[in-house]
Amino acid sequence: MAPSLPALFSLEGRTAVVTGGTRGIGAHMAISLAEAGADIVLIQRDESNTTTKTAIEALGRTATIITCDLSSASSVAAVTPKILASHDPSILLNCAGIQRRHPAALFPDADWDLVLQTNLSTVFTLCRDIGTHMLTRPGPQRGNIINIASLLSFQGGLTVPAYAAAKGGVAQLTKALSNEWAGKGVNVNAVAPGYIATEMNDALIADEARAASILARIPAGRWGKPEDFGGVVVWLAGGASA
């Protein structure tokens, strides 16, 4: 018998690993996964920000913080064994990201390396390592990976070449992993937000001329909000998207 419609969107009994869950889109997505029934492992730089953890626990779900510096390759390589020591994740949400703005002719190597490590290499490492675990889980639906790409995966943007390159890489990485793993029970998808009113875009919002030009190109007539992403992440994490 086919699952009922509510069951297709239920995440009861599942564990989700979330990066970037302390604020913005990532925080709302993490809480939405918990609202659908998942327990959450929050990957954070430190344990000082407990806002999302507290919100998840208020829903009656378990929230665990595991610390990791996502800009450090060695720290990222060490985090999956810590997760698997006490959790069986079947959902991975890669939402963490940073931004550095400079004219391309003046873009520093150090900022390029930092953005590419945090926004692309870390995404690959976590997909590979947690995805490898998912492939060992009982089927047929072994796991769901959701990567946060960007409008700039497809449009280059202005003064953000490292961010655009990294997010373009996330889009192609998602396709490559999906090609390999979809037939093995691990679904890999990406969400590509446009212009969202979060802290990362404060500089754009403060630039009245640039903000007006952006708004003029948005059919909805408004900037996006973190709340816009709850439904899609629950859908992509569950059986409804299989």
Short mmCIF file of C-alpha atoms in Angstrom, two decimals, residues 46-234:
data_model
loop_
_atom_site.label_atom_id
_atom_site.label_comp_id
_atom_site.label_asym_id
_atom_site.label_seq_id
_atom_site.Cartn_x
_atom_site.Cartn_y
_atom_site.Cartn_z
CA ASP A 46 30.78 27.04 18.92
CA GLU A 47 27.95 26.49 21.37
CA SER A 48 27.32 30.14 22.23
CA ASN A 49 24.25 30.52 19.99
CA THR A 50 21.48 28.28 21.31
CA THR A 51 18.49 30.08 19.77
CA THR A 52 17.75 27.40 17.15
CA LYS A 53 18.44 24.57 19.59
CA THR A 54 15.98 26.05 22.08
CA ALA A 55 13.31 26.51 19.39
CA ILE A 56 13.68 22.89 18.27
CA GLU A 57 13.50 21.55 21.81
CA ALA A 58 10.34 23.60 22.39
CA LEU A 59 8.77 21.49 19.63
CA GLY A 60 9.54 18.32 21.59
CA ARG A 61 12.39 17.27 19.32
CA THR A 62 16.01 16.58 20.20
CA ALA A 63 18.62 19.16 19.17
CA THR A 64 22.34 18.51 19.52
CA ILE A 65 25.13 20.99 18.83
CA ILE A 66 28.40 19.58 17.47
CA THR A 67 31.15 22.14 16.99
CA CYS A 68 33.15 22.46 13.78
CA ASP A 69 35.01 25.22 11.96
CA LEU A 70 33.56 24.91 8.47
CA SER A 71 36.36 27.06 7.04
CA SER A 72 38.94 24.46 8.14
CA ALA A 73 39.39 21.34 6.00
CA SER A 74 40.83 19.37 8.92
CA SER A 75 37.97 20.35 11.23
CA VAL A 76 35.39 19.35 8.62
CA ALA A 77 37.15 16.03 8.00
CA ALA A 78 36.89 15.24 11.71
CA VAL A 79 33.24 16.12 12.25
CA THR A 80 31.44 13.19 10.58
CA PRO A 81 32.96 10.57 12.92
CA LYS A 82 31.75 12.71 15.83
CA ILE A 83 28.25 12.77 14.36
CA LEU A 84 28.12 9.05 13.62
CA ALA A 85 29.33 8.14 17.09
CA SER A 86 25.87 8.88 18.46
CA HIS A 87 23.54 9.59 15.54
CA ASP A 88 22.17 7.90 12.41
CA PRO A 89 21.55 10.80 10.03
CA SER A 90 19.33 10.24 7.02
CA ILE A 91 19.04 13.94 6.14
CA LEU A 92 21.87 16.39 5.42
CA LEU A 93 21.17 20.09 4.90
CA ASN A 94 24.20 22.11 3.78
CA CYS A 95 23.19 25.72 4.34
CA ALA A 96 26.27 27.38 5.86
CA GLY A 97 27.91 30.02 3.69
CA ILE A 98 29.95 33.19 3.83
CA GLN A 99 30.32 36.21 1.58
CA ARG A 100 33.25 38.44 0.67
CA ARG A 101 32.77 41.47 -1.60
CA HIS A 102 35.57 43.04 -3.65
CA PRO A 103 35.93 44.15 -7.27
CA ALA A 104 37.27 41.16 -9.18
CA ALA A 105 40.52 42.95 -10.06
CA LEU A 106 41.21 43.47 -6.36
CA PHE A 107 39.89 40.19 -4.97
CA PRO A 108 42.39 38.81 -2.41
CA ASP A 109 43.60 35.22 -2.66
CA ALA A 110 42.91 34.73 1.04
CA ASP A 111 39.24 35.65 0.66
CA TRP A 112 38.93 33.47 -2.45
CA ASP A 113 40.34 30.48 -0.59
CA LEU A 114 38.16 31.09 2.46
CA VAL A 115 34.93 31.33 0.46
CA LEU A 116 35.70 28.31 -1.71
CA GLN A 117 36.61 26.21 1.32
CA THR A 118 33.54 27.16 3.33
CA ASN A 119 30.95 27.28 0.56
CA LEU A 120 32.10 24.45 -1.72
CA SER A 121 34.83 22.16 -0.37
CA THR A 122 33.05 21.75 2.96
CA VAL A 123 29.81 20.92 1.15
CA PHE A 124 31.59 18.22 -0.84
CA THR A 125 33.28 16.72 2.22
CA LEU A 126 30.06 16.50 4.20
CA CYS A 127 28.13 15.11 1.22
CA ARG A 128 30.81 12.49 0.66
CA ASP A 129 31.25 11.45 4.27
CA ILE A 130 27.64 11.53 5.45
CA GLY A 131 26.45 10.28 2.05
CA THR A 132 28.73 7.25 2.45
CA HIS A 133 26.97 6.49 5.72
CA MET A 134 23.54 6.93 4.13
CA LEU A 135 24.41 4.39 1.45
CA THR A 136 24.81 1.75 4.19
CA ARG A 137 21.36 2.41 5.69
CA PRO A 138 18.39 0.13 4.96
CA GLY A 139 16.57 0.95 1.74
CA PRO A 140 14.84 1.74 -0.41
CA GLN A 141 14.94 5.37 0.80
CA ARG A 142 18.33 5.62 2.47
CA GLY A 143 18.80 9.37 2.73
CA ASN A 144 18.18 12.87 1.48
CA ILE A 145 20.80 15.56 0.91
CA ILE A 146 19.77 19.18 0.35
CA ASN A 147 22.41 21.69 -0.68
CA ILE A 148 21.77 25.41 -0.69
CA ALA A 149 22.95 26.84 -4.00
CA SER A 150 22.04 30.35 -5.15
CA LEU A 151 20.67 32.49 -7.91
CA LEU A 152 24.36 33.23 -8.47
CA SER A 153 24.87 29.58 -9.40
CA PHE A 154 23.43 30.77 -12.72
CA GLN A 155 24.10 34.52 -12.68
CA GLY A 156 27.54 35.83 -11.83
CA GLY A 157 26.48 38.75 -9.67
CA LEU A 158 28.69 41.78 -9.04
CA THR A 159 31.85 41.93 -6.90
CA VAL A 160 31.31 38.41 -5.53
CA PRO A 161 33.33 36.16 -7.88
CA ALA A 162 34.30 33.66 -5.19
CA TYR A 163 30.72 33.28 -3.97
CA ALA A 164 29.43 32.87 -7.53
CA ALA A 165 32.11 30.29 -8.34
CA ALA A 166 31.40 28.33 -5.17
CA LYS A 167 27.64 28.32 -5.66
CA GLY A 168 28.06 27.32 -9.30
CA GLY A 169 30.14 24.44 -8.01
CA VAL A 170 27.45 23.47 -5.51
CA ALA A 171 24.89 23.24 -8.32
CA GLN A 172 27.10 20.98 -10.42
CA LEU A 173 28.21 18.91 -7.42
CA THR A 174 24.56 18.30 -6.59
CA LYS A 175 23.90 17.03 -10.12
CA ALA A 176 26.98 14.80 -10.05
CA LEU A 177 26.06 13.20 -6.72
CA SER A 178 22.44 12.77 -7.78
CA ASN A 179 23.58 10.97 -10.93
CA GLU A 180 25.55 8.48 -8.81
CA TRP A 181 23.28 8.02 -5.81
CA ALA A 182 19.64 8.46 -6.87
CA GLY A 183 19.48 4.85 -8.00
CA LYS A 184 20.96 3.74 -4.68
CA GLY A 185 18.34 5.37 -2.50
CA VAL A 186 20.02 8.68 -1.67
CA ASN A 187 18.32 11.71 -3.20
CA VAL A 188 20.51 14.79 -3.68
CA ASN A 189 18.87 18.10 -4.51
CA ALA A 190 19.65 21.80 -4.28
CA VAL A 191 17.61 24.89 -3.52
CA ALA A 192 18.82 28.09 -5.21
CA PRO A 193 17.49 31.12 -3.32
CA GLY A 194 17.34 34.49 -4.99
CA TYR A 195 17.68 37.73 -3.07
CA ILE A 196 16.70 37.09 0.55
CA ALA A 197 16.42 39.68 3.30
CA THR A 198 19.06 38.24 5.64
CA GLU A 199 22.21 39.53 7.27
CA MET A 200 24.32 38.34 4.32
CA ASN A 201 22.55 40.85 2.09
CA ASP A 202 22.62 43.82 4.48
CA ALA A 203 25.10 45.65 2.24
CA LEU A 204 22.83 45.28 -0.79
CA ILE A 205 19.74 46.35 1.10
CA ALA A 206 21.58 49.42 2.41
CA ASP A 207 22.53 50.45 -1.14
CA GLU A 208 19.25 52.10 -2.16
CA ALA A 209 19.99 52.25 -5.89
CA ARG A 210 21.17 48.63 -6.08
CA ALA A 211 18.31 47.40 -3.89
CA ALA A 212 15.79 49.16 -6.14
CA SER A 213 17.30 47.63 -9.28
CA ILE A 214 17.14 44.18 -7.71
CA LEU A 215 13.54 44.60 -6.56
CA ALA A 216 12.50 45.70 -10.05
CA ARG A 217 13.61 42.28 -11.38
CA ILE A 218 11.75 40.18 -8.81
CA PRO A 219 8.32 39.13 -10.15
CA ALA A 220 6.90 38.73 -6.64
CA GLY A 221 7.70 42.37 -5.96
CA ARG A 222 9.51 41.69 -2.69
CA TRP A 223 12.73 40.27 -1.32
CA GLY A 224 12.51 36.68 -0.16
CA LYS A 225 12.19 35.75 3.52
CA PRO A 226 13.67 32.80 5.44
CA GLU A 227 10.10 31.66 6.11
CA ASP A 228 9.68 30.99 2.39
CA PHE A 229 11.88 27.87 2.61
CA GLY A 230 10.20 25.69 5.23
CA GLY A 231 7.91 23.83 2.87
CA VAL A 232 10.47 23.04 0.21
CA VAL A 233 13.06 21.68 2.64
CA VAL A 234 10.51 19.37 4.30
#
